[in-house]
Coordinates of C-alpha atoms (C1' of nucleotides) in Angstrom, one line a residue:
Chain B
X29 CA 120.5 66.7 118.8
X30 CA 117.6 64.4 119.4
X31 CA 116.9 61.6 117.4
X32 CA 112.6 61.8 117.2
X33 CA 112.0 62.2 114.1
X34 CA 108.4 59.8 113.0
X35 CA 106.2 61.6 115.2
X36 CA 103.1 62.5 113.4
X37 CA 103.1 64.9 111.0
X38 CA 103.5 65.4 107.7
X39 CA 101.2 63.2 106.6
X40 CA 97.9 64.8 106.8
X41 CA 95.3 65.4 104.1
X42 CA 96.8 68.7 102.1
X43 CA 93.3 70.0 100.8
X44 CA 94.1 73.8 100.2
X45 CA 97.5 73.7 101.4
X46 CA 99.8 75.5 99.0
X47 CA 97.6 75.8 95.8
X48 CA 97.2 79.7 96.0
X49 CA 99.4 82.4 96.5
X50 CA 101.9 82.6 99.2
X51 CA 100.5 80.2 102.2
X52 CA 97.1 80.0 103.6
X53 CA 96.3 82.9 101.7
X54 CA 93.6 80.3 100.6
X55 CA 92.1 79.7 103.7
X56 CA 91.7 83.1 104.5
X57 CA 89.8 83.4 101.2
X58 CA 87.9 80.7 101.9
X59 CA 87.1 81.6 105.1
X60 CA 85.7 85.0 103.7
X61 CA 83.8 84.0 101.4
X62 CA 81.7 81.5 103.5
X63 CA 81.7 84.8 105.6
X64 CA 80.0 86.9 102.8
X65 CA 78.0 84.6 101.2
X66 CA 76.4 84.0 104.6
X67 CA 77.0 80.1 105.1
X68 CA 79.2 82.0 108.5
X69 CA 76.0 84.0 109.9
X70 CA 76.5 86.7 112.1
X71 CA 76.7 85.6 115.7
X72 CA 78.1 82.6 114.7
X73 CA 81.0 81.4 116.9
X74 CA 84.3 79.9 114.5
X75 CA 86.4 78.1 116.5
X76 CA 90.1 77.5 115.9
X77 CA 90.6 74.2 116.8
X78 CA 87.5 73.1 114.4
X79 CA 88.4 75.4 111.3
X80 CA 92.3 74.0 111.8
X81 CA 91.1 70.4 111.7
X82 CA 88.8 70.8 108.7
X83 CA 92.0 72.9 106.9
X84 CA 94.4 70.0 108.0
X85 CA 96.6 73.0 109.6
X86 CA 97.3 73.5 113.6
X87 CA 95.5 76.6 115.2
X88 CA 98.8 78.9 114.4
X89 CA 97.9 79.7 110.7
X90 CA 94.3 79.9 111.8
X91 CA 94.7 82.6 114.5
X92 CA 96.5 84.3 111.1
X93 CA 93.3 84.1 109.2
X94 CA 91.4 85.2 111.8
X95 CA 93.4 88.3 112.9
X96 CA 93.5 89.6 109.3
X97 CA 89.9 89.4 109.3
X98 CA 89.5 91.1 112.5
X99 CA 90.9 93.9 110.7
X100 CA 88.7 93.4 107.5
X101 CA 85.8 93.6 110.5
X102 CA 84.3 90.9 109.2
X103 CA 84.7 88.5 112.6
X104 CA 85.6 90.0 116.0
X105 CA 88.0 87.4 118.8
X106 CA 86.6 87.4 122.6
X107 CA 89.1 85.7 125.0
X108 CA 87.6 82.4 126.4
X109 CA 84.8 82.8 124.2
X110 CA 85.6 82.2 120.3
X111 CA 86.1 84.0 117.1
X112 CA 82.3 85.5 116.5
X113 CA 81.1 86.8 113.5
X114 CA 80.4 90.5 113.3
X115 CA 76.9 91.2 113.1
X116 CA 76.4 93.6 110.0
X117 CA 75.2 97.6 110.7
X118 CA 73.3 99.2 108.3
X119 CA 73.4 102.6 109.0
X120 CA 77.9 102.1 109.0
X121 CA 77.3 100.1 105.9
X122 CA 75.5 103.4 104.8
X123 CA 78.4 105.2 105.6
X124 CA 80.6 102.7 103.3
X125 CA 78.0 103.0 100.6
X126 CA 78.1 106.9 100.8
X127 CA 82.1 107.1 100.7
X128 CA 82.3 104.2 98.1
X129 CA 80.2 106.4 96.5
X130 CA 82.5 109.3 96.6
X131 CA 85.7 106.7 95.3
X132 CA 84.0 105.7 92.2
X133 CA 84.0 109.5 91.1
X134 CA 87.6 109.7 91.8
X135 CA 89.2 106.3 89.6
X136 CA 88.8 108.3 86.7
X137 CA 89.9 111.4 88.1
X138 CA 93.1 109.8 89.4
X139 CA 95.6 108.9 86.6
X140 CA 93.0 106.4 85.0
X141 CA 94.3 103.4 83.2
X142 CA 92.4 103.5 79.7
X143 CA 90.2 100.7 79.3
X144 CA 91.0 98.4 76.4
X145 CA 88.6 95.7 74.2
X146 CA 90.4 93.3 76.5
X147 CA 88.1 94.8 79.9
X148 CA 85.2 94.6 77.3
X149 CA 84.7 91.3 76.2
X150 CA 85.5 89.9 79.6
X151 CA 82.3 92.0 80.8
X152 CA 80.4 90.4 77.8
X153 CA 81.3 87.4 79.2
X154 CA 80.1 88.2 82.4
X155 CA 76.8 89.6 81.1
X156 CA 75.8 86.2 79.0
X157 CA 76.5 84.0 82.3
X158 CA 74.6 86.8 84.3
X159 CA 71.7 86.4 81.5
X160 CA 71.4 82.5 82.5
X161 CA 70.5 83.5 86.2
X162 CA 67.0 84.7 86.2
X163 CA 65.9 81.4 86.7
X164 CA 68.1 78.9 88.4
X165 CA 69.0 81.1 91.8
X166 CA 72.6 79.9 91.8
X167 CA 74.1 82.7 94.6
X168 CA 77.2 81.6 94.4
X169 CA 77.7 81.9 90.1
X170 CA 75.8 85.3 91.3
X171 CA 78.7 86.2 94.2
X172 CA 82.0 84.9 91.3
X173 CA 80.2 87.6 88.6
X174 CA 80.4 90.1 90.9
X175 CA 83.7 89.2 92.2
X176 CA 85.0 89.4 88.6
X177 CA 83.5 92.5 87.7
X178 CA 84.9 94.2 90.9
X179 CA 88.4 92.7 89.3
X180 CA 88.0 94.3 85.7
X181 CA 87.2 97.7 87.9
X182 CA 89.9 97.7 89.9
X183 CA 92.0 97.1 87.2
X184 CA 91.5 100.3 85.8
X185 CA 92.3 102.1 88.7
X186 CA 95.6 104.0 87.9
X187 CA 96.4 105.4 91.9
X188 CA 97.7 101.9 93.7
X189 CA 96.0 103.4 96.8
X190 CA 92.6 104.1 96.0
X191 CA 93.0 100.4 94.5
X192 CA 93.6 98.8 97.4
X193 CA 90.7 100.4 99.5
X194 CA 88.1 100.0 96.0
X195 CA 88.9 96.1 96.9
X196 CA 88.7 96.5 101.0
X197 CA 85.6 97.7 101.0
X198 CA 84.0 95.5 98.1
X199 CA 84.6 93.0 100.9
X200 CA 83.4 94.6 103.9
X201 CA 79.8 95.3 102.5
X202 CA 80.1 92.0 100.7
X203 CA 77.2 90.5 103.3
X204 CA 75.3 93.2 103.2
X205 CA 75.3 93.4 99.1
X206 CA 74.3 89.5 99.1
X207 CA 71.6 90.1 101.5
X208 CA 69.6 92.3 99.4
X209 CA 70.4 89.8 96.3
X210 CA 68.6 87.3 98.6
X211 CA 65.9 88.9 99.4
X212 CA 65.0 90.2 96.2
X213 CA 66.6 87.8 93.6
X214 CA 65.0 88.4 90.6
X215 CA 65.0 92.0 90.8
X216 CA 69.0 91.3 91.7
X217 CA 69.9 89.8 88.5
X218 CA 68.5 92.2 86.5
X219 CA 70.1 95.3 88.4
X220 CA 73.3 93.5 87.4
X221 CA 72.7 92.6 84.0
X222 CA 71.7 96.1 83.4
X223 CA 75.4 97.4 85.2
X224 CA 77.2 95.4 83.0
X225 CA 75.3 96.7 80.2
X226 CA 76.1 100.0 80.8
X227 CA 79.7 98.9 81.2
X228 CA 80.0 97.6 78.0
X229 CA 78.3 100.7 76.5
X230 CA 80.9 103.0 78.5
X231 CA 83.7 100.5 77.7
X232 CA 83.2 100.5 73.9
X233 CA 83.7 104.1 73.5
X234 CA 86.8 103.2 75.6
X235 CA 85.8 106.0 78.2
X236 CA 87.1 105.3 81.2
X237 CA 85.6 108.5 83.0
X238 CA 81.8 107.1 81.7
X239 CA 82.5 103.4 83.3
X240 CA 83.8 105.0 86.4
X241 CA 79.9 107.4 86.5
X242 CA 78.3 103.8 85.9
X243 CA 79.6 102.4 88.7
X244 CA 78.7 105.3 90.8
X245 CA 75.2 105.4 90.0
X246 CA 74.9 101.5 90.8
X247 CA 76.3 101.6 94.2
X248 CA 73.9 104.7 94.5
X249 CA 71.5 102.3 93.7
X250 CA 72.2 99.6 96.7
X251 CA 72.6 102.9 98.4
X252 CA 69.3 103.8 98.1
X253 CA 68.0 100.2 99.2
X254 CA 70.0 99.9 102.2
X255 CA 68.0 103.2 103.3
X256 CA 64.6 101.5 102.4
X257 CA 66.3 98.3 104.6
X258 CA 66.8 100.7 107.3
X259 CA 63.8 102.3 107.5
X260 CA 62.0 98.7 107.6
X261 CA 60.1 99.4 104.3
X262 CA 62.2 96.3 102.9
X263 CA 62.0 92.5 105.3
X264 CA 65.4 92.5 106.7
X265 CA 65.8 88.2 106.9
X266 CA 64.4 85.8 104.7
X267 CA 65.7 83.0 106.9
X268 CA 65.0 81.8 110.3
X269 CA 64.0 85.6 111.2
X270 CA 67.3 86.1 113.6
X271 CA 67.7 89.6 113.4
X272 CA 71.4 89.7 112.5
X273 CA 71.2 93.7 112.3
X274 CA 71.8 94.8 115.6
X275 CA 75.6 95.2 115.3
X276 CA 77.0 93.4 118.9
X277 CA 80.4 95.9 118.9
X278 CA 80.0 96.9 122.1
Chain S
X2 CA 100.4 64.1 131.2
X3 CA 104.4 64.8 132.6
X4 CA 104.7 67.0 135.3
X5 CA 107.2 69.3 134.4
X6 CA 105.6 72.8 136.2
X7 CA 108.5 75.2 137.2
X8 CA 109.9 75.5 133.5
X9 CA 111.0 79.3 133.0
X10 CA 108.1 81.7 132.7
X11 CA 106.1 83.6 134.9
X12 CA 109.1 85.6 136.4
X13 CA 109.9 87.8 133.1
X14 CA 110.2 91.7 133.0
X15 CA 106.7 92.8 132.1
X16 CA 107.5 96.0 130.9
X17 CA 104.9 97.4 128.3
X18 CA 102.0 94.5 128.9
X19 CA 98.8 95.6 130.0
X20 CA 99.3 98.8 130.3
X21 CA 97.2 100.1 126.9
X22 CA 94.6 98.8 125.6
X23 CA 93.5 95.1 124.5
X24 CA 97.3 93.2 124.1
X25 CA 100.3 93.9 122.8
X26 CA 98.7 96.7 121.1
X27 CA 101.6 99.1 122.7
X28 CA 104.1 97.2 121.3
X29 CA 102.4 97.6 117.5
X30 CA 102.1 101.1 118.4
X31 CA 105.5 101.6 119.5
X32 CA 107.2 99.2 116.7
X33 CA 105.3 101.4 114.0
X34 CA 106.4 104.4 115.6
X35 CA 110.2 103.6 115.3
X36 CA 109.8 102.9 112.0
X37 CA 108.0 105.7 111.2
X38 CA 110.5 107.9 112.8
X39 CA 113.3 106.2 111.2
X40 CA 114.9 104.4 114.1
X41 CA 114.1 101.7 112.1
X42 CA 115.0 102.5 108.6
X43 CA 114.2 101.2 105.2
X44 CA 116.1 97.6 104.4
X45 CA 116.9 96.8 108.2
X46 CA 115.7 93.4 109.5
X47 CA 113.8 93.2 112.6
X48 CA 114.3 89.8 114.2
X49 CA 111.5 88.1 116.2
X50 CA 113.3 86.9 118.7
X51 CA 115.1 89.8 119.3
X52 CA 112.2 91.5 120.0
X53 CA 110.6 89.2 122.0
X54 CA 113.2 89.5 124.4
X55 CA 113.0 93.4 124.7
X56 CA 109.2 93.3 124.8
X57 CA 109.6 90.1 127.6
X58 CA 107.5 88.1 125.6
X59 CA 107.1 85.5 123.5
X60 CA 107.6 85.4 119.8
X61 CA 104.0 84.4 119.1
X62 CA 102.8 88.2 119.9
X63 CA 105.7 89.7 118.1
X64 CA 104.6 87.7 115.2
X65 CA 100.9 89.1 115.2
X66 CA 102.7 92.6 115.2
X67 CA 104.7 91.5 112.3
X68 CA 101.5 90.9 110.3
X69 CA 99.6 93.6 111.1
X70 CA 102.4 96.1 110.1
X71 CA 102.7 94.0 107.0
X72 CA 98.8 94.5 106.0
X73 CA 99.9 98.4 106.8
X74 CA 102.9 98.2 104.1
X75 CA 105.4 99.1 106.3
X76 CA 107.5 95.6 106.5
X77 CA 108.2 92.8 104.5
X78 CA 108.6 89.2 105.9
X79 CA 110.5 86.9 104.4
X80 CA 111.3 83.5 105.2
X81 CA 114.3 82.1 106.6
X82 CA 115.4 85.7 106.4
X83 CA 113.6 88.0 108.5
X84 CA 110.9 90.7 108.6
X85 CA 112.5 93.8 106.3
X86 CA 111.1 97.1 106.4
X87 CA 110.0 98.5 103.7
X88 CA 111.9 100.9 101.2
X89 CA 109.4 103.8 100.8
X90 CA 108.6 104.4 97.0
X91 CA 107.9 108.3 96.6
X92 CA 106.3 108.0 93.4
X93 CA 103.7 105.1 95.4
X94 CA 103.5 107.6 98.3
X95 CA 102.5 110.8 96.0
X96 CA 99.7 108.0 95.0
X97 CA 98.6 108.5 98.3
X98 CA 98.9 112.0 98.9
X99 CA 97.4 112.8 96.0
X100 CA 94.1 110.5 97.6
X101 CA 94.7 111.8 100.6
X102 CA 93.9 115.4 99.0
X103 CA 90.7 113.7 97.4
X104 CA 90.1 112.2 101.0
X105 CA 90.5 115.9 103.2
X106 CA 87.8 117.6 100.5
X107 CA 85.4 114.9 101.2
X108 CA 86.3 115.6 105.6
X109 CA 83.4 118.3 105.2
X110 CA 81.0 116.9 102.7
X111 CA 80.1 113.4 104.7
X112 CA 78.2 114.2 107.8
X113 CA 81.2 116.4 109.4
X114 CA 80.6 117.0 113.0
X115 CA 80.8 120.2 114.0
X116 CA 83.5 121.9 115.6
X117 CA 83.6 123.0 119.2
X118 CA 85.8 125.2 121.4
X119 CA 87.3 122.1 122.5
X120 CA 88.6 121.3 119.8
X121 CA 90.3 124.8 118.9
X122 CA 91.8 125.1 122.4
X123 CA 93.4 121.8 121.7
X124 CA 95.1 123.2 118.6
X125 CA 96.1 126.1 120.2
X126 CA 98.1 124.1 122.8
X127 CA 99.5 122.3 120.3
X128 CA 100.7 126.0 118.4
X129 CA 102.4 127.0 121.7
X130 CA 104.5 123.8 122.0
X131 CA 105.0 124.0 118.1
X132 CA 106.6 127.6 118.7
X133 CA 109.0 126.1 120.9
X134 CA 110.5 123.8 118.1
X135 CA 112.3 126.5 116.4
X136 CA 115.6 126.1 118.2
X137 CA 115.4 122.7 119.5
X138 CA 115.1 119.8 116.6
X139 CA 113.2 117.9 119.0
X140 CA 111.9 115.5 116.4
X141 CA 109.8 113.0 118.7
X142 CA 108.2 116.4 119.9
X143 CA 107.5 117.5 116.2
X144 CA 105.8 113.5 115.9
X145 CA 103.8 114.0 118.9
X146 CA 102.8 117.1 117.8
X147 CA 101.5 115.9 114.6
X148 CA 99.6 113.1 115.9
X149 CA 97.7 114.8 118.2
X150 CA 96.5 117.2 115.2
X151 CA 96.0 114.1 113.3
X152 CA 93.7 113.0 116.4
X153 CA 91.5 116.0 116.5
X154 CA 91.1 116.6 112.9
X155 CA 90.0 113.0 112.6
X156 CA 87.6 113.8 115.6
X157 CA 85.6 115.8 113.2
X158 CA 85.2 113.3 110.6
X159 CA 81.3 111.7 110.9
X160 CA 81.7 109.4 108.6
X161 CA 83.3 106.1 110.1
X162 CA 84.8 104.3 107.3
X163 CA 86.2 107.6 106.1
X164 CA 87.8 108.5 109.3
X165 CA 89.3 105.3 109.6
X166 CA 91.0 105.4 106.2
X167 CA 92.1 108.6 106.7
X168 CA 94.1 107.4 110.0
X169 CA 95.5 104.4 107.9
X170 CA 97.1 106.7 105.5
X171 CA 98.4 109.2 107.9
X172 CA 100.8 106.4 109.2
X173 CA 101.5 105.0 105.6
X174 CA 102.8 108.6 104.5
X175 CA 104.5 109.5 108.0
X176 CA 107.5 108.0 107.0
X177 CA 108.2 110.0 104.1
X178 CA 106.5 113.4 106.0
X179 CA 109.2 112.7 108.5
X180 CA 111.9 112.1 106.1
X181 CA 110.9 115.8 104.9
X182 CA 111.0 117.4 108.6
X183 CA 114.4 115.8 109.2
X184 CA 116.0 116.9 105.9
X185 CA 114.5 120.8 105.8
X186 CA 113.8 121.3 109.6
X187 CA 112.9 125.5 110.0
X188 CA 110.7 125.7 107.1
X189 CA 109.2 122.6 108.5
X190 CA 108.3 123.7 111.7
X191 CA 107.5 127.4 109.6
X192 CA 105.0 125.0 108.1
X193 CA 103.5 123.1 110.8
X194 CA 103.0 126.3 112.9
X195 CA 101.2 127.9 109.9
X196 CA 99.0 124.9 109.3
X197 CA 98.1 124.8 112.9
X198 CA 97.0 128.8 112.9
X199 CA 94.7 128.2 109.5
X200 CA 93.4 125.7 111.9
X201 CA 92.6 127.8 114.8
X202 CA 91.3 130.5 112.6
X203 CA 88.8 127.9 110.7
X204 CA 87.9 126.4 113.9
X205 CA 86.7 130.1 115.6
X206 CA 84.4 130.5 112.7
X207 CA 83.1 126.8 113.8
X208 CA 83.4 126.1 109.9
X209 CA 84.4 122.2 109.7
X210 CA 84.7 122.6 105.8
X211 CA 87.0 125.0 105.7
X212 CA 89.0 122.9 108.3
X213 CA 89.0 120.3 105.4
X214 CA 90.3 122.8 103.0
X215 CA 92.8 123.8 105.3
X216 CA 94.0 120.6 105.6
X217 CA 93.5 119.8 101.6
X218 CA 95.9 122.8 101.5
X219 CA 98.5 121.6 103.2
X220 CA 98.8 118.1 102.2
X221 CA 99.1 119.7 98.6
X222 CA 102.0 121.8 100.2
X223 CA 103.4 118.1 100.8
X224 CA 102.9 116.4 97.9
X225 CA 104.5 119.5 95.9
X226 CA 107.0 119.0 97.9
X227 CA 107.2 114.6 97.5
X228 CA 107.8 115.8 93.7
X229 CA 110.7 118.1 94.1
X230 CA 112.1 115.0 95.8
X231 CA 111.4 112.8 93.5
X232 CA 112.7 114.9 90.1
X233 CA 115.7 115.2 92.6
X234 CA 115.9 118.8 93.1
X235 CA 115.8 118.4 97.2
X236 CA 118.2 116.2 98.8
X237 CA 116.8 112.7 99.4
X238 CA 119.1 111.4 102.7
X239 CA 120.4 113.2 105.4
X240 CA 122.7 110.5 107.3
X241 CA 124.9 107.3 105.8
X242 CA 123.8 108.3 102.1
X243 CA 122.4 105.2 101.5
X244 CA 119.5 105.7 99.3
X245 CA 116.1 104.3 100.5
X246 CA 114.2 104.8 98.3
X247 CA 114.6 102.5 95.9
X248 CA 111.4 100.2 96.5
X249 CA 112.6 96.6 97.3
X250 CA 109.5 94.8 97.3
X251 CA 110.0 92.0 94.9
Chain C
dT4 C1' 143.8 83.7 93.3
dT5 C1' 139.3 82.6 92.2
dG6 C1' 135.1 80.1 91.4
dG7 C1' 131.9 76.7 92.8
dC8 C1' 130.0 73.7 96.1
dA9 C1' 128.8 72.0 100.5
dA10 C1' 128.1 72.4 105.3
dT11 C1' 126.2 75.3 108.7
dA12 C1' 124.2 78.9 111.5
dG13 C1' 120.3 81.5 112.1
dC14 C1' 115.9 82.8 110.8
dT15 C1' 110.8 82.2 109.9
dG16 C1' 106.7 78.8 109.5
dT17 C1' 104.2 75.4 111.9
dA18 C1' 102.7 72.4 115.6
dT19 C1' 101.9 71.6 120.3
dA20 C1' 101.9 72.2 125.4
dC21 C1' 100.3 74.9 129.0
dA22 C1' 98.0 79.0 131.5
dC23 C1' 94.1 81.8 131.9
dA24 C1' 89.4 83.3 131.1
dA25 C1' 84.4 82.5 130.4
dT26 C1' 80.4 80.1 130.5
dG27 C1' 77.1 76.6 131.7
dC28 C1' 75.6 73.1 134.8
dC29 C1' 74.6 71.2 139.0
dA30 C1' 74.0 70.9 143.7
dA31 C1' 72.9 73.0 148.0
dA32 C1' 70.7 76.3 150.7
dA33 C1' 67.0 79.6 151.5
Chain D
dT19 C1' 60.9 76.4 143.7
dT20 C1' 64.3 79.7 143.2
dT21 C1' 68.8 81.5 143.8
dT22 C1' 73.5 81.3 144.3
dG23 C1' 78.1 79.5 144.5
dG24 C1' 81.5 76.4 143.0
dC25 C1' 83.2 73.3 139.6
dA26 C1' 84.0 71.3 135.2
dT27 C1' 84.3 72.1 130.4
dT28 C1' 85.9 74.5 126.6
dG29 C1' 87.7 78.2 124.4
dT30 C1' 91.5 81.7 123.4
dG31 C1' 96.4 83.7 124.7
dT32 C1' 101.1 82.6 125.2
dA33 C1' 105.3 80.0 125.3
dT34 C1' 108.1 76.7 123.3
dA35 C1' 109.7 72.7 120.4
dC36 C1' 110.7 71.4 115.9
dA37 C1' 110.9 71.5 110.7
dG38 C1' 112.1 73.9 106.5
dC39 C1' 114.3 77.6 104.1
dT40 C1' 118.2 81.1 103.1
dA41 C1' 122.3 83.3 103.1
dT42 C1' 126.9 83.0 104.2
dT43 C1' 131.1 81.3 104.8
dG44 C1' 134.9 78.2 104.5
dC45 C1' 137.1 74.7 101.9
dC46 C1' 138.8 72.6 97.9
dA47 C1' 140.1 72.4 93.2
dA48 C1' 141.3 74.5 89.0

DNA sequence: TTGGCAATAGCTGTATACACAATGCCAAAA
DNA sequence: TTTTGGCATTGTGTATACAGCTATTGCCAA
């Protein structure tokens, strides 16, 4: 009908645009991870029209990203205000903790997938990068190890459901997780060489039932030092002493 | 910059806005719900626009509600097609029953709260307008019914992250629940009258665990019955024969 | 009569325009 | 100097315009 056609679009920088899965699947990633690995402080106000220039998207897909991880609980929208992210509560992350807790029991109990030499040796891979991190401090080689060893779990997870909410809730105590690694680095890296240790061990009698107990008794682990956070026998911020812990949901 | 002020809007029938909580939350609730119950079966295509105009909004909030039912598995959205709802896979949903069982025995075991008279009077209202479904088939009665249990039981759940997960679930399975009530009504309503007298007994005895196992109990009932389904020894569709159930994601 | 192709209608995905809400600043009055 | 009220700025919420994708349908040729 009309004849405008060289307005201005389509010709903007593509950074991310299209490289992952289905659409801005990227950006949401993106957007979480700066999230958990605490570039995104809690309190901090993300504002669409910013985040859509940087993306080279309009504010539509953002306001996606955003809602999605409204729901992850990760950032929480105020009208006339901004997108702010969620400050992080330790005693609910508790509660996470304890019922993670409880899930790790149950991937081996529900229709386990059996764990092959193929879940090992990637774990031995992760272990020798993991070995080359007691000195340099590099959080973010730190944050992709996890990442991938949460992967090679969840792969072994026969029930679809439990699955999906293994990987939810890896996310939503992401923060607090990287919070203790930087606090107490060193100690950090050599809580996590020592899991994939005991992985390996489990995984090379091919026992997915013993991997499964591993993983339980590390998240008891960071269960046991988010108690000692809450109880203040542990410094709660290394940086700039904002106390980020008093959760702001209303 | 141009002055064009008395377009179309501000005179539209404002029918379900405002009236819940934040947003269009209603409309989410009420979308799910006709899926749930079927109104909206498996493989139909819900059009945005459409909507929109029932709702009297724009598409942009119908479009948020699309997403948010997509991250709850119970549509598809494809593009230049429409938004599909989902096929439901029994052999995915006894996946979840069979967490949901693992989920009910852990009701007790993480910081339950107790149970009061409160909430035993509640069930026992319910029981009396579940006695009156025997002759009826009211199925949006039976729903309601069911959701308000769902409500209570969920009120005694301490542990956040549990209690949330165990809401998700409730509406990813209610589909399939409601597929069961429609095809074998009495023994349905048999059931749900049972279920809510366990409740009432386990509730006078203020015992929150053996609430749980009541529930755990009944869920099994369920997914005994999701496998007579699936090894086709129960009848699978009541109306049009058309078989749902045949997962068409991908 | 049938198979393939092209035009088209209708839908979602994205961008943008506009309305409303909140907050901070500044000025005026006590 | 302090307090308060109004206004300007800036953000999200919503509506709409436009671009791209898909399925369908009709036409033409074999």
């Amino acid at each position: 009908m009309s004849g405008q056609t060289e307005l201005t679009h389509t010709k903007r920088q593509r950074s991310v645009r299209k490289q992952g899965g289905s659409l801005s699947k990227s950006i949401y990633e993106e957007i979480r991870e700066r999230i958990c690995l605490l570039r995104y402080p809690p309190g901090d106000v993300l504002r669409e029209a910013e985040l859509a220039e940087e993306f080279g998207v309009s504010r539509t897909p953002i306001r996606q990203v955003f809602q999605k991880l409204e729901i992850d609980g990760l950032v929480e929208t105020r009208n006339g205000v901004g997108t702010i992210v969620t400050g992080f509560d330790f005693v609910q992350m508790k509660d996470v903790y304890e019922l993670r807790l409880k899930l790790a029991e149950l991937i081996a109990q529900l229709s386990p997938k059996p764990c092959s030499d193929f879940h090992r040796s990637g774990m031995e891979q992760l272990l020798n990068r993991a070995a080359q991190l007691k000195g340099s401090r590099d959080t973010g080689e730190f944050w992709r190890i996890n990442h991938e060893r949460q992967k090679i779990i969840a792969s072994l997870i026969g029930n679809t459901a439990l699955r999906d909410m293994y990987d939810q809730f890896y996310y939503q105590t992401g923060r607090v997780w990287f919070q203790m690694v930087d606090v107490m680095w060193d100690d950090q890296v050599e809580a996590l060489c020592a899991e994939l240790r005991d992985l390996i061990r489990a995984m090379e009698l091919g026992d997915t039932q013993a991997v499964a107990y591993v993983e339980r008794n590390h998240l008891s682990f960071y269960m046991g030092l988010i108690g000692r956070f809450i109880s203040g026998e542990l410094p709660k911020a290394d940086s700039s002493g904002s106390n980020w812990f008093v959760d702001a949901r209303e």
